[in-house]
Amino acid sequence: MKIAVLAGDGIGPEIVAQATKVLDTLRRDGLKMETEVAAFGGAGFDAFGDPLPESTLQLAQAADAVLCGAVGGPKYDALPRAQRPEQGILRIRKALNLFANLRPAIMYPELVGASSLKPEVVSGLDVMIIRELTGDIYFGEPRGRTTNAQGDTEGFDTMRYSQTEIRRIAEIGFQTAMKRAKRLCSVDKENVLETSRFWREIVIDVAKQYPEVELSHMYVDNAAMQLVRRPKQFDVIVTGNIFGDILSDEASMLTGSIGMLPSASLDAKRKGLYEPIHGSAPDIAGKDVANPLATILSVAMMLRYTFNQDEWAQRIEKAVKAVLGRGLRTADIFEPGMTKLGTQAMGDAVVAAL
Ligand code: IPM
Ligand code: MG
């Protein structure tokens, strides 16, 4: 197992260091794998003038899986779009064909009090959001600036999805639902968008191969509302790139902290890039306060989805639960009566629990 490790910017290096400790512990216990680090995001720009340096892309292509921290920071905000750290993540997704983004939102019983919603609304929550990741308005052409007939300048992007793109992400949605409660909700904006009308048609067609899955459709605005109203109605959600970007941030917060949630971005052969769903949090970078658990849980997802090592994955997940059960908390999930730990101490606690 070859893992490319791209720590990135802000809190990225700190949280990835904790995930690396976890990997080292598993290696000590017999898990066979190699890791190699490379510059990415703002760090890639600093070292090579490119958020996705050629050498980093080659390493990621050669590896079986990629572990990422986070990218971006105020230092890079003024750069032209092509050089911004965010382009590094968008380009690596596209280059590795990582079209399926799995973002689970799971409520840990120990953290029910950390959610901004009432305990009865969120306790037991377990939603899997599947976001299409290499198409839609994020990549659609044409895009740019133009001058219209009135002489006014316009900015524009293009929302588009091909049948192939919709079909393959719908398949992932149905297959995931089959392994869970067999309920799939496809989210679109079919009442307004042509892209969404086509999306819905194709999803309905793919559904014929999965008669056991109960398929529903929901407009994205309603889905945003239902997620805070009655989130437990959802099992698996499948949606396009931009809707999934927004809804997955919303869903993460139901669980109390965006600092807890891992993600997997997979290609058709289950090669994957694994990262926490939160960002680089420049305001707390270097202060040893960031929550490393989302990154550590991303390693568990990596072992499960790319390497088919479910037992090792469960071992990590159990260690995280044990740490929470002992009342150990980083600042983002801290409640009175608990023990507050820094980033490194939390990493050490997980290693000890392993
Ligand atoms: C995410 C992030 C990225 C996205 C940004 C950093 C480009 O918000 O992974 O959700 O929009 O996809
Ligand atoms: Mg996002």
Coordinates of N, CA, C and O in Angstrom, one line a residue, residues 101-105 128-131 133 227 237 239-255 258 261 263 277:
N101 N -17.6 11.5 -4.3 CA -17.2 12.1 -3.0 C -18.1 11.6 -1.9 O -19.3 11.9 -1.9
L102 N -17.6 10.8 -0.9 CA -18.5 10.3 0.1 C -18.2 11.1 1.4 O -17.1 11.2 1.9
R103 N -19.3 11.7 1.9 CA -19.2 12.6 3.1 C -20.2 12.1 4.1 O -21.3 12.5 4.1
P104 N -19.8 11.2 5.0 CA -20.7 10.8 6.1 C -20.9 11.8 7.1 O -19.9 12.5 7.5
A105 N -22.1 12.0 7.6 CA -22.4 12.8 8.8 C -22.9 11.9 9.9 O -24.1 11.5 9.8
M128 N -25.3 9.6 4.8 CA -24.1 9.6 3.8 C -24.5 10.5 2.7 O -25.4 10.2 1.9
I129 N -23.7 11.5 2.5 CA -23.9 12.4 1.4 C -22.9 12.0 0.3 O -21.7 11.9 0.5
I130 N -23.4 11.7 -0.9 CA -22.5 11.4 -2.0 C -22.6 12.5 -3.0 O -23.7 12.8 -3.6
R131 N -21.5 13.2 -3.1 CA -21.4 14.4 -4.0 C -20.6 14.1 -5.2 O -19.5 13.5 -5.1
L133 N -18.1 14.9 -8.0 CA -17.0 15.8 -7.7 C -16.2 16.3 -8.9 O -15.3 17.1 -8.7
L227 N -32.8 19.1 6.2 CA -31.6 18.7 6.9 C -31.6 19.3 8.3 O -31.1 18.6 9.2
I237 N -27.9 10.4 0.4 CA -28.2 11.5 -0.5 C -27.2 11.5 -1.6 O -26.0 11.3 -1.4
T239 N -26.1 13.8 -5.0 CA -26.4 15.1 -5.7 C -25.1 15.5 -6.4 O -24.1 14.9 -6.4
G240 N -25.3 16.6 -7.2 CA -24.3 17.2 -8.0 C -23.2 17.9 -7.2 O -23.4 18.1 -6.0
N241 N -22.2 18.4 -7.9 CA -21.1 19.0 -7.3 C -21.4 20.2 -6.4 O -21.1 20.2 -5.2
I242 N -22.1 21.2 -6.9 CA -22.3 22.4 -6.1 C -23.3 22.2 -5.0 O -23.1 22.7 -3.9
F243 N -24.4 21.5 -5.3 CA -25.4 21.2 -4.3 C -24.7 20.4 -3.1 O -25.0 20.7 -1.9
G244 N -23.9 19.5 -3.5 CA -23.2 18.6 -2.5 C -22.2 19.4 -1.7 O -22.1 19.1 -0.5
D245 N -21.6 20.3 -2.3 CA -20.6 21.1 -1.5 C -21.4 21.9 -0.4 O -20.9 21.8 0.8
I246 N -22.5 22.4 -0.8 CA -23.2 23.2 0.2 C -23.9 22.3 1.3 O -23.8 22.6 2.5
L247 N -24.6 21.3 0.8 CA -25.3 20.4 1.8 C -24.4 19.7 2.7 O -24.8 19.4 3.8
S248 N -23.2 19.3 2.2 CA -22.3 18.6 3.1 C -21.8 19.4 4.2 O -21.5 19.0 5.3
D249 N -21.5 20.7 4.0 CA -21.1 21.6 5.1 C -22.3 21.7 6.1 O -22.1 21.7 7.3
E250 N -23.5 21.8 5.6 CA -24.6 22.0 6.5 C -24.8 20.7 7.3 O -24.9 20.8 8.5
A251 N -24.7 19.5 6.7 CA -24.9 18.3 7.4 C -23.8 18.1 8.4 O -24.1 17.5 9.5
S252 N -22.6 18.5 8.1 CA -21.5 18.3 9.1 C -21.8 19.0 10.4 O -21.5 18.5 11.4
M253 N -22.4 20.1 10.3 CA -22.6 20.9 11.5 C -23.7 20.3 12.4 O -23.7 20.6 13.6
L254 N -24.6 19.5 11.8 CA -25.6 18.8 12.6 C -24.9 18.0 13.7 O -25.5 17.8 14.7
T255 N -23.7 17.5 13.3 CA -23.1 16.6 14.2 C -22.2 17.3 15.3 O -21.5 16.6 16.1
I258 N -17.6 20.4 12.5 CA -17.0 20.1 11.2 C -15.6 19.4 11.4 O -15.1 18.8 10.5
L261 N -15.5 15.3 10.8 CA -15.9 14.5 9.7 C -14.9 14.2 8.6 O -14.3 15.2 8.0
S263 N -13.7 12.4 4.8 CA -14.3 12.2 3.5 C -13.4 11.4 2.6 O -12.2 11.3 2.8
I277 N -13.3 17.1 6.0 CA -14.1 18.0 5.1 C -14.0 19.5 5.5 O -14.3 20.3 4.8

